[in-house]
Coordinates of C-alpha atoms and ligand atoms in Angstrom, one line a residue:
M285 CA 182.4 125.9 112.0
K286 CA 185.1 127.1 109.7
K287 CA 184.9 125.8 106.1
T288 CA 188.0 124.5 104.6
Q289 CA 187.6 123.3 101.0
S290 CA 190.2 120.5 101.2
S291 CA 189.3 118.7 104.3
L292 CA 186.9 115.9 105.0
K293 CA 184.5 116.1 108.0
I294 CA 182.8 113.2 109.8
I295 CA 180.2 113.9 112.5
P296 CA 178.2 111.5 114.3
L297 CA 174.9 113.2 115.3
G298 CA 173.6 110.2 117.1
G299 CA 174.6 106.6 118.0
S300 CA 177.9 107.5 119.6
E301 CA 176.8 107.7 123.2
E302 CA 174.0 105.2 123.1
V303 CA 172.8 102.2 121.1
G304 CA 170.1 103.9 119.0
R305 CA 169.3 107.0 116.8
N306 CA 172.2 106.3 114.6
C307 CA 173.1 109.1 112.3
T308 CA 176.5 110.1 110.7
V309 CA 177.4 113.0 108.7
F310 CA 180.2 112.8 106.0
E311 CA 181.1 116.2 104.5
Y312 CA 183.5 117.4 101.9
A313 CA 183.5 120.9 100.4
N314 CA 180.0 121.6 99.3
E315 CA 178.6 118.0 99.6
I316 CA 177.2 116.1 102.5
I317 CA 176.2 112.3 102.6
V318 CA 174.2 111.3 105.7
L319 CA 174.5 107.5 106.9
D320 CA 171.3 106.3 108.7
L321 CA 168.6 108.4 110.4
G322 CA 167.3 106.3 113.3
L323 CA 165.6 106.7 116.6
D324 CA 166.1 105.5 120.1
F325 CA 163.6 104.1 122.6
P326 CA 162.7 105.8 125.9
T327 CA 164.2 104.7 129.3
E328 CA 163.2 105.3 132.9
E329 CA 165.0 108.7 132.4
T330 CA 162.6 109.8 129.8
P331 CA 159.2 108.8 131.2
G332 CA 156.1 109.6 128.7
V333 CA 158.4 110.0 125.9
D334 CA 157.7 107.7 122.7
Y335 CA 161.0 108.1 120.7
I336 CA 164.3 110.0 121.0
I337 CA 165.7 111.3 117.6
P338 CA 169.0 113.0 116.5
N339 CA 169.4 116.8 116.7
I340 CA 169.8 117.8 113.1
D341 CA 170.3 121.4 113.4
Y342 CA 173.6 121.1 111.6
L343 CA 171.8 119.3 108.6
K344 CA 169.2 122.1 108.6
K345 CA 171.7 124.8 108.3
N346 CA 173.5 122.9 105.5
K347 CA 170.5 121.3 103.7
N348 CA 171.6 122.6 100.4
K349 CA 174.7 120.4 100.6
I350 CA 173.0 117.2 101.3
K351 CA 173.3 114.9 98.3
A352 CA 171.9 111.6 99.8
I353 CA 170.8 109.8 102.8
V354 CA 172.1 106.2 102.8
I355 CA 170.6 103.6 104.9
S356 CA 172.7 100.6 106.1
H357 CA 169.6 98.3 107.0
G358 CA 166.0 98.5 107.9
H359 CA 166.0 98.4 111.8
L360 CA 164.3 101.4 113.4
D361 CA 167.4 102.7 115.1
H362 CA 168.6 103.3 111.5
I363 CA 165.5 104.3 109.8
G364 CA 163.1 105.3 112.5
A365 CA 163.6 109.2 112.4
I366 CA 163.2 109.6 108.7
P367 CA 159.5 110.6 108.8
Y368 CA 160.1 113.1 111.7
L369 CA 163.1 114.8 110.0
I370 CA 162.9 114.5 106.3
S371 CA 160.7 117.4 105.6
E372 CA 163.1 119.7 107.6
I373 CA 166.0 119.0 105.3
D374 CA 163.9 119.4 101.9
F375 CA 163.6 115.7 101.1
P376 CA 166.9 114.6 99.9
P377 CA 166.9 111.0 98.2
I378 CA 167.2 108.1 100.3
Y379 CA 169.2 105.0 99.2
G380 CA 169.0 101.5 100.4
L381 CA 168.7 97.8 99.4
P382 CA 165.2 96.5 98.6
L383 CA 164.0 95.3 102.0
T384 CA 165.3 98.5 103.8
I385 CA 163.5 100.7 101.3
G386 CA 160.3 98.5 101.6
L387 CA 160.4 99.2 105.4
I388 CA 161.0 102.9 105.1
R389 CA 158.1 103.0 102.5
E390 CA 155.9 101.3 104.9
R391 CA 156.8 103.8 107.8
L392 CA 156.4 106.9 105.4
E393 CA 152.9 105.6 104.4
E394 CA 152.0 105.9 108.2
F395 CA 152.9 109.5 108.1
G396 CA 151.4 110.2 104.6
L397 CA 154.8 111.1 103.3
E398 CA 155.4 108.3 100.8
K399 CA 154.8 110.4 97.9
K400 CA 157.1 113.3 98.9
V401 CA 160.2 111.2 99.5
K402 CA 162.6 110.1 96.8
L403 CA 163.3 106.3 97.7
K404 CA 166.1 104.8 95.6
T405 CA 166.6 101.2 95.6
I406 CA 170.2 100.0 95.0
N407 CA 172.0 96.6 95.1
L408 CA 175.3 95.3 96.3
D409 CA 177.0 96.2 93.0
S410 CA 175.5 99.8 92.8
T411 CA 178.0 102.7 92.7
L412 CA 176.6 106.2 93.8
K413 CA 178.7 109.0 92.2
F414 CA 178.8 112.5 93.4
K415 CA 181.3 115.3 92.8
N416 CA 183.4 114.4 95.8
F417 CA 182.1 111.1 97.0
S418 CA 181.8 107.8 95.4
L419 CA 179.9 105.1 97.4
S420 CA 179.9 101.4 97.1
F421 CA 178.5 98.6 99.2
F422 CA 179.4 95.2 100.6
H423 CA 177.1 92.5 102.1
V424 CA 177.1 91.9 105.8
N425 CA 175.2 89.5 108.2
H426 CA 172.9 91.0 110.8
N427 CA 169.5 90.4 112.2
I428 CA 167.8 91.6 109.1
P429 CA 168.3 90.7 105.5
D430 CA 169.8 93.3 103.1
S431 CA 172.3 94.8 105.6
V432 CA 175.2 96.6 104.1
G433 CA 178.5 98.2 105.0
V434 CA 179.4 101.3 103.0
V435 CA 182.7 102.4 101.3
F436 CA 183.1 106.2 100.9
K437 CA 185.8 107.1 98.3
T438 CA 186.7 110.7 98.9
P439 CA 189.5 113.1 97.6
V440 CA 191.5 112.4 100.9
G441 CA 191.1 108.7 100.9
S442 CA 188.5 105.8 101.4
L443 CA 186.4 105.5 104.5
V444 CA 184.6 102.2 105.4
H445 CA 181.5 102.1 107.7
T446 CA 180.4 98.6 108.6
G447 CA 176.9 99.5 109.8
D448 CA 175.5 97.0 112.1
F449 CA 177.0 93.6 111.5
K450 CA 178.1 90.0 112.4
I451 CA 180.1 87.4 110.8
D452 CA 177.8 84.3 110.2
L453 CA 179.3 81.8 107.8
T454 CA 176.1 79.7 108.0
P455 CA 173.4 82.3 108.1
T456 CA 169.9 81.0 107.3
D457 CA 168.6 83.9 105.3
Q458 CA 171.2 85.2 102.8
K459 CA 174.8 84.6 101.9
P460 CA 177.6 84.8 104.5
I461 CA 179.2 88.3 104.9
D462 CA 181.4 89.1 101.9
L463 CA 184.8 88.6 103.3
E464 CA 186.4 88.4 99.9
K465 CA 185.1 91.9 99.0
I466 CA 186.0 93.3 102.4
K467 CA 189.6 91.9 101.9
K468 CA 189.8 93.5 98.5
I469 CA 188.7 96.8 100.0
G470 CA 191.3 96.6 102.6
E471 CA 194.0 95.8 99.9
E472 CA 193.1 98.9 98.0
G473 CA 193.8 101.1 101.2
V474 CA 191.5 102.4 103.6
L475 CA 192.0 105.6 105.6
V476 CA 189.4 105.3 108.3
L477 CA 187.4 102.3 109.5
F478 CA 184.1 102.9 111.5
S479 CA 183.0 99.6 113.0
D480 CA 179.9 98.5 115.0
S481 CA 180.7 98.3 118.7
T482 CA 177.5 97.0 120.2
N483 CA 179.1 93.5 121.1
A484 CA 182.8 94.7 121.7
T485 CA 182.7 93.6 125.2
E486 CA 181.6 90.1 124.2
P487 CA 184.5 87.5 124.0
G488 CA 184.6 84.9 121.1
S489 CA 182.6 84.8 118.0
T490 CA 178.8 85.4 117.8
L491 CA 176.6 82.2 117.5
S492 CA 175.5 81.5 113.9
E493 CA 171.8 81.8 113.0
K494 CA 171.9 78.1 111.9
K495 CA 172.4 77.0 115.5
V496 CA 169.3 78.8 116.6
A497 CA 167.4 77.3 113.6
E498 CA 168.6 73.8 114.8
M499 CA 167.3 74.7 118.4
I500 CA 163.9 75.8 117.1
D501 CA 163.6 72.5 115.0
Q502 CA 164.5 70.6 118.2
L503 CA 162.0 72.4 120.4
F504 CA 159.2 72.0 117.9
S505 CA 159.8 68.4 117.6
Q506 CA 159.3 67.9 121.3
I507 CA 156.6 70.4 122.4
K508 CA 153.2 68.9 122.5
G509 CA 150.8 71.9 123.4
R510 CA 150.5 75.3 121.9
I511 CA 153.6 77.3 121.0
I512 CA 153.7 81.0 121.4
F513 CA 156.9 82.3 119.8
T514 CA 158.2 85.8 120.1
T515 CA 161.2 87.6 118.7
F516 CA 162.2 91.0 117.4
S517 CA 159.5 91.8 114.9
T518 CA 162.2 92.6 112.1
L519 CA 164.2 89.3 112.6
I520 CA 162.9 87.9 109.3
S521 CA 165.3 85.0 109.3
R522 CA 164.1 83.8 112.7
I523 CA 160.5 84.1 111.6
Q524 CA 161.2 82.1 108.5
E525 CA 162.8 79.3 110.6
V526 CA 159.7 79.3 112.8
I527 CA 157.5 78.8 109.7
K528 CA 159.8 76.2 108.4
S529 CA 159.7 74.3 111.6
A530 CA 155.9 74.8 111.8
E531 CA 155.3 73.4 108.3
K532 CA 157.6 70.4 109.1
Y533 CA 155.6 69.5 112.3
H534 CA 152.3 70.3 110.8
R535 CA 151.5 73.5 112.7
R536 CA 149.6 76.4 111.3
V537 CA 150.9 79.9 112.2
A538 CA 148.9 82.8 113.4
I539 CA 150.5 86.2 113.6
V540 CA 149.3 88.5 116.3
G541 CA 150.8 92.1 116.9
L542 CA 150.9 95.0 114.6
A543 CA 154.7 95.3 114.3
M544 CA 155.1 91.6 113.5
E545 CA 152.3 91.7 110.8
K546 CA 153.8 94.7 109.2
T547 CA 157.3 93.3 108.6
I548 CA 155.8 89.9 107.5
R549 CA 153.7 91.8 105.1
V550 CA 156.7 93.8 103.5
A551 CA 158.9 90.7 103.6
L552 CA 156.4 88.4 101.9
N553 CA 155.7 91.2 99.2
L554 CA 159.4 91.5 98.4
G555 CA 160.0 87.7 98.5
Y556 CA 162.0 87.6 101.7
L557 CA 159.9 85.0 103.3
K558 CA 158.8 81.6 101.9
V559 CA 155.6 80.3 103.2
K560 CA 153.1 77.7 101.9
P561 CA 149.7 79.3 101.2
E562 CA 147.8 77.2 103.8
T563 CA 150.3 77.9 106.7
I564 CA 149.3 81.2 107.8
I565 CA 145.8 81.6 109.4
W566 CA 143.8 84.5 110.7
P567 CA 144.3 84.9 114.5
Q568 CA 140.4 84.7 114.8
K569 CA 140.8 81.0 113.8
I570 CA 143.2 80.1 116.6
K571 CA 140.4 78.6 118.7
K572 CA 139.3 76.3 115.9
I573 CA 142.6 74.6 115.6
S574 CA 143.8 72.0 118.2
D575 CA 146.7 72.9 120.5
E576 CA 149.5 70.7 119.0
K577 CA 148.7 72.1 115.5
I578 CA 149.3 75.8 116.0
V579 CA 152.1 78.4 116.5
I580 CA 151.2 81.8 117.6
L581 CA 153.9 84.2 116.5
A582 CA 153.6 87.3 118.7
S583 CA 155.3 90.8 118.9
G584 CA 156.4 92.2 122.1
S585 CA 159.7 90.3 123.1
Q586 CA 160.8 93.5 124.7
G587 CA 158.0 93.6 127.3
I588 CA 156.5 96.9 125.8
E589 CA 153.2 97.5 127.6
S590 CA 151.1 97.9 124.5
S591 CA 152.5 94.9 122.6
A592 CA 150.4 91.7 121.6
L593 CA 152.5 89.6 124.0
A594 CA 152.0 92.0 127.0
R595 CA 148.3 92.0 126.4
I596 CA 148.3 88.2 126.3
S597 CA 150.2 87.9 129.5
S598 CA 147.9 90.2 131.3
G599 CA 144.7 88.5 130.0
K600 CA 143.7 91.5 128.0
H601 CA 144.2 90.0 124.5
Q602 CA 140.8 89.3 122.8
L603 CA 142.0 86.2 120.9
V604 CA 144.7 84.5 122.9
K605 CA 144.4 83.5 126.5
I606 CA 147.2 81.7 128.4
K607 CA 146.4 78.2 129.6
K608 CA 148.2 75.3 131.2
G609 CA 150.3 73.3 128.6
D610 CA 151.2 76.4 126.5
T611 CA 155.0 77.0 125.9
V612 CA 156.2 80.5 125.3
I613 CA 159.5 80.8 123.6
F614 CA 161.6 84.1 123.9
S615 CA 163.9 84.0 120.9
S616 CA 165.4 87.3 121.8
S617 CA 167.4 89.0 124.5
P618 CA 166.1 92.1 126.3
I619 CA 167.7 95.4 125.0
P620 CA 169.5 97.1 127.9
G621 CA 167.0 98.9 129.9
N622 CA 164.1 96.5 129.2
E623 CA 165.3 93.6 131.4
R624 CA 162.7 94.4 134.2
A625 CA 159.8 94.6 131.8
V626 CA 160.8 91.4 130.1
H627 CA 161.1 89.6 133.4
N628 CA 157.7 90.8 134.5
L629 CA 156.1 89.5 131.4
M630 CA 157.8 86.1 131.9
N631 CA 156.4 86.1 135.7
L632 CA 153.0 86.8 134.5
L633 CA 153.1 84.0 131.8
V634 CA 154.5 81.4 134.4
D635 CA 151.9 82.4 136.9
Q636 CA 149.2 81.5 134.4
G637 CA 150.6 78.0 133.9
A638 CA 152.8 78.5 130.7
K639 CA 156.3 77.1 130.3
V640 CA 158.7 79.8 129.4
I641 CA 161.7 79.2 127.3
Y642 CA 164.4 81.9 127.0
E643 CA 168.1 82.9 126.5
P644 CA 170.5 82.2 127.7
L645 CA 169.4 78.8 128.9
F646 CA 168.4 77.4 125.6
G647 CA 170.6 78.8 122.8
I648 CA 167.3 80.1 121.3
H649 CA 168.7 83.5 120.4
A650 CA 171.8 84.8 118.4
S651 CA 172.9 88.5 118.5
G652 CA 173.1 90.4 115.3
H653 CA 176.5 91.9 116.2
A654 CA 180.0 90.7 115.9
S655 CA 181.9 89.7 119.1
Q656 CA 185.4 90.4 119.8
E657 CA 187.2 87.8 117.6
D658 CA 185.0 88.8 114.6
L659 CA 185.7 92.5 115.2
K660 CA 189.4 91.9 115.3
M661 CA 189.2 89.9 112.0
I662 CA 187.4 92.9 110.2
I663 CA 190.1 95.4 111.4
S664 CA 192.8 93.0 110.3
L665 CA 191.1 92.6 106.9
I666 CA 190.5 96.3 106.3
K667 CA 193.9 97.4 107.7
P668 CA 192.8 101.1 108.1
R669 CA 195.1 103.9 109.0
Y670 CA 192.6 105.3 111.5
F671 CA 190.0 103.4 113.5
V672 CA 186.8 105.0 115.0
P673 CA 184.6 102.7 117.2
A674 CA 181.1 103.4 116.0
Y675 CA 177.5 102.7 117.1
G676 CA 177.5 102.0 120.8
E677 CA 178.0 103.4 124.3
H678 CA 181.3 104.7 125.7
Y679 CA 182.3 101.5 127.5
M680 CA 181.8 99.6 124.2
F681 CA 184.0 102.1 122.4
A682 CA 186.7 101.6 125.0
A683 CA 186.6 97.8 124.6
H684 CA 186.6 98.0 120.8
A685 CA 189.7 100.5 121.0
E686 CA 191.4 97.9 122.9
L687 CA 190.7 95.2 120.3
A688 CA 192.1 97.5 117.6
K689 CA 195.3 97.9 119.5
E690 CA 195.6 94.3 119.8
V691 CA 195.5 94.0 115.9
G692 CA 198.1 96.7 115.5
I693 CA 196.4 99.9 115.2
P694 CA 198.5 102.5 117.2
Q695 CA 196.9 104.3 120.0
E696 CA 197.3 107.7 118.5
N697 CA 195.3 106.6 115.4
I698 CA 192.2 105.6 117.3
F699 CA 189.6 108.2 117.7
I700 CA 186.6 108.1 120.1
L701 CA 184.0 110.3 118.8
N702 CA 181.1 111.6 121.0
N703 CA 177.9 112.7 119.4
G704 CA 178.6 116.2 117.8
D705 CA 182.3 115.6 117.6
C706 CA 183.8 116.5 114.3
L707 CA 186.8 114.4 112.9
E708 CA 188.5 116.4 110.4
I709 CA 191.0 114.9 107.9
D710 CA 193.1 117.2 105.7
K711 CA 194.6 116.7 102.3
N712 CA 197.7 115.3 103.9
K713 CA 195.6 112.7 105.6
N714 CA 196.2 114.1 109.0
A715 CA 193.2 113.5 111.4
K716 CA 192.1 115.3 114.4
I717 CA 189.0 116.0 116.3
I718 CA 188.3 119.6 116.0
K719 CA 187.3 121.9 119.0
N720 CA 183.8 123.3 117.9
K721 CA 181.2 120.7 118.7
V722 CA 178.0 120.4 116.5
K723 CA 174.6 120.6 118.3
S724 CA 173.7 117.0 119.1
E725 CA 171.5 116.7 122.2
A726 CA 168.7 114.4 121.9
I727 CA 165.3 115.5 120.6
L728 CA 162.3 113.9 122.4
V729 CA 159.2 112.9 120.4
D730 CA 156.1 112.9 122.6
G731 CA 152.9 112.0 120.9
L732 CA 153.1 114.1 117.8
G733 CA 155.1 116.9 119.2
I734 CA 158.7 116.9 118.2
G735 CA 161.2 118.5 120.5
D736 CA 158.6 120.3 122.8
V737 CA 159.4 118.0 125.8
K738 CA 162.4 119.7 127.5
H739 CA 164.3 118.6 130.6
V740 CA 162.0 120.5 133.0
V741 CA 159.0 118.5 131.8
L742 CA 161.1 115.3 132.0
R743 CA 162.2 116.1 135.6
D744 CA 158.6 116.9 136.6
R745 CA 157.4 113.6 135.2
K746 CA 160.1 111.7 137.1
T747 CA 159.4 113.5 140.3
L748 CA 155.6 112.7 139.9
A749 CA 156.3 109.1 139.2
E750 CA 158.7 108.6 142.0
A751 CA 157.4 110.6 144.8
G752 CA 154.1 112.1 143.9
I753 CA 152.7 115.6 144.2
F754 CA 152.0 117.8 147.2
V755 CA 149.7 120.7 146.5
I756 CA 149.3 123.7 148.9
I757 CA 146.3 125.9 148.5
L758 CA 146.7 129.0 150.6
L759 CA 143.8 131.5 150.8
A760 CA 145.5 134.8 151.7
D761 CA 144.0 138.0 152.7
R762 CA 146.0 140.8 151.1
K763 CA 144.4 143.7 153.1
R764 CA 144.7 142.1 156.4
R765 CA 147.9 140.4 155.5
N766 CA 146.7 137.2 156.9
V767 CA 146.5 133.5 155.9
N768 CA 142.7 132.6 156.1
N769 CA 142.7 129.1 155.1
L770 CA 145.0 126.3 154.1
E771 CA 144.3 123.1 152.2
I772 CA 146.7 120.2 151.3
I773 CA 146.0 117.9 148.4
S774 CA 148.4 115.1 147.8
R775 CA 148.6 112.1 145.5
G776 CA 151.2 109.3 145.3
F777 CA 153.1 110.7 148.2
V778 CA 151.7 109.6 151.6
F779 CA 148.3 108.4 152.5
L780 CA 146.7 111.5 153.9
K781 CA 144.6 109.8 156.6
E782 CA 147.4 107.9 158.0
S783 CA 149.8 110.8 158.1
E784 CA 147.6 113.3 160.0
K785 CA 150.5 114.3 162.2
L786 CA 152.9 114.9 159.4
I787 CA 150.3 117.0 157.5
N788 CA 149.3 119.0 160.6
E789 CA 152.9 119.8 161.3
T790 CA 153.5 120.7 157.6
K791 CA 150.5 123.0 157.7
K792 CA 151.9 124.8 160.8
K793 CA 155.0 125.1 159.0
I794 CA 153.4 126.6 156.0
K795 CA 151.5 129.1 157.9
K796 CA 154.5 130.3 159.7
I797 CA 156.4 130.8 156.5
A798 CA 153.4 132.6 155.0
Q799 CA 152.6 134.9 158.0
K800 CA 156.4 135.8 158.4
Y801 CA 156.4 136.7 154.7
L802 CA 153.1 138.7 154.9
K803 CA 154.6 140.8 157.6
T804 CA 156.8 142.6 155.0
K805 CA 156.7 146.4 155.0
A806 CA 156.5 146.6 151.3
K807 CA 153.4 148.2 150.0
I808 CA 152.6 145.7 147.2
I809 CA 152.9 142.0 148.0
D810 CA 154.5 139.9 145.2
W811 CA 153.4 136.2 145.5
E812 CA 156.2 134.7 143.5
P813 CA 158.9 134.8 146.1
L814 CA 156.5 133.4 148.7
K815 CA 155.6 130.5 146.4
T816 CA 159.5 129.8 145.8
K817 CA 160.0 129.9 149.7
L818 CA 157.2 127.4 150.1
R819 CA 158.4 125.1 147.4
N820 CA 162.0 125.0 148.8
Q821 CA 161.3 124.9 152.4
I822 CA 158.4 122.5 152.3
S823 CA 160.1 120.2 150.0
D824 CA 163.2 120.1 152.4
Y825 CA 161.0 119.7 155.4
L826 CA 159.0 116.7 153.8
F827 CA 162.4 115.1 152.7
S828 CA 163.6 115.4 156.2
K829 CA 160.6 113.7 157.6
T830 CA 159.9 111.0 154.9
G831 CA 163.2 110.7 152.8
R832 CA 161.0 111.5 149.7
R833 CA 160.8 114.7 147.7
P834 CA 157.4 115.0 146.0
M835 CA 156.7 117.8 143.7
V836 CA 155.6 120.8 145.9
L837 CA 153.1 122.9 144.1
P838 CA 151.9 126.1 146.0
L839 CA 148.8 127.8 144.8
I840 CA 148.0 131.1 146.4
I841 CA 144.3 132.4 146.1
E842 CA 143.7 135.9 147.2
I843 CA 140.5 136.9 149.0
Ligands
ZN1656 ZN1 170.6 96.8 113.4

């Protein structure tokens, strides 16, 4: 990329084509500030992958310029990639509010990196000063305390990034979003606003956390048997409401699941949760307490197979078995892509006699993201010259752009940035997306390997999962130019015994292809082209017969 001293560059490295792996680069002259360094979770498109993280080649190339990594809040899609990437960019200091830093520290400890990383705790009045940037912060509501929006003062003008946010005038954890401060920032003049697009397609305003708290109280007052409560493990305000209602209705609380345990420990240590000392009990004691006196707080609201709730639902949990009279409350909504897994979980629970309470039937969950009316309010208060929909998928960006137009931002001042796009603003405040894109394709984390799973591997895993494998073992006689024997091994494709006819016909076809190939006049036989021929032709043949395309793997053994 060409370097011009007097222009500001903003490059999203992740989070601009998906909900997750958020990471945005702000660059001016020889300084870079990075906002968020998150991960994304795998989908059906990436079987066997643990996490997806941003490509930071651009940051690696410019690591001497990085002055700070600023984190808007402690969700994994904003902090999760730190342990995987921080060493590659020489450990620049990381800034965040206390809970955010607490959760980052917890994660770094898992990787043994806590001593190497410079973690800097800031507060809402902090200002971070660098040569070309001055950063300040404003409080927003979200599904985790200590969420902030960031103001970047730069030589060409002020930028505002909301981070993830919603407007909640009656939150249960912290104060309402600081609309006064936001208004003031707007009055001082803002060049670009980057705003959370996750709920840009949702009409109206987002439900307040207070309404959810009232619902929890109401349910707890009515339910007689055991309550098993699940929510996002970082949704501390919700966990607080559960604890509050449990204490009010004389129930003890047992926490099952590593994810939930970890956040609760960090939140308790930092004073973000208030609990009477006798309320929380060890899960081992659940059996000793009568059903109407206990709440089991379990992680696993997203149906992830290894989570506590999934193990409970499949009868594999050591301490908690579902029984008739149990009520399972899902105070969450499935993240797009997880719907099937969550519904399967609910089916299993119902089959075992539990009553399941979930959104949207009961008003038992509120999103952490602003809906259309709230988004318009923020744009109106900030009154930016340019608007960039941030954090979301393309259809969300399109919806958010429409909202911006409704409140008076002209079309030509709205920029839709893909991952790797670079928005450049010159000293005359002219903005444009420059031609050269920065590398931004997703990096896949598989076990402990980072980036060693490529698309070929993924494609193979998908084929194996969907259509099985078909192995051809060919014993070939090089001298006599003859196929001596032929074996087929197949898994996950068709049941061999029941498909004798298909297998025999396929064998005939394989022999024909091989014999024809062996008749070549060439003195030395190269097996690779034969393998390719078999792979392609047998794959097509099996597809024409079955409508499925298993992975065809020819092995040629010479005798
Ligand atoms: Zn978030």
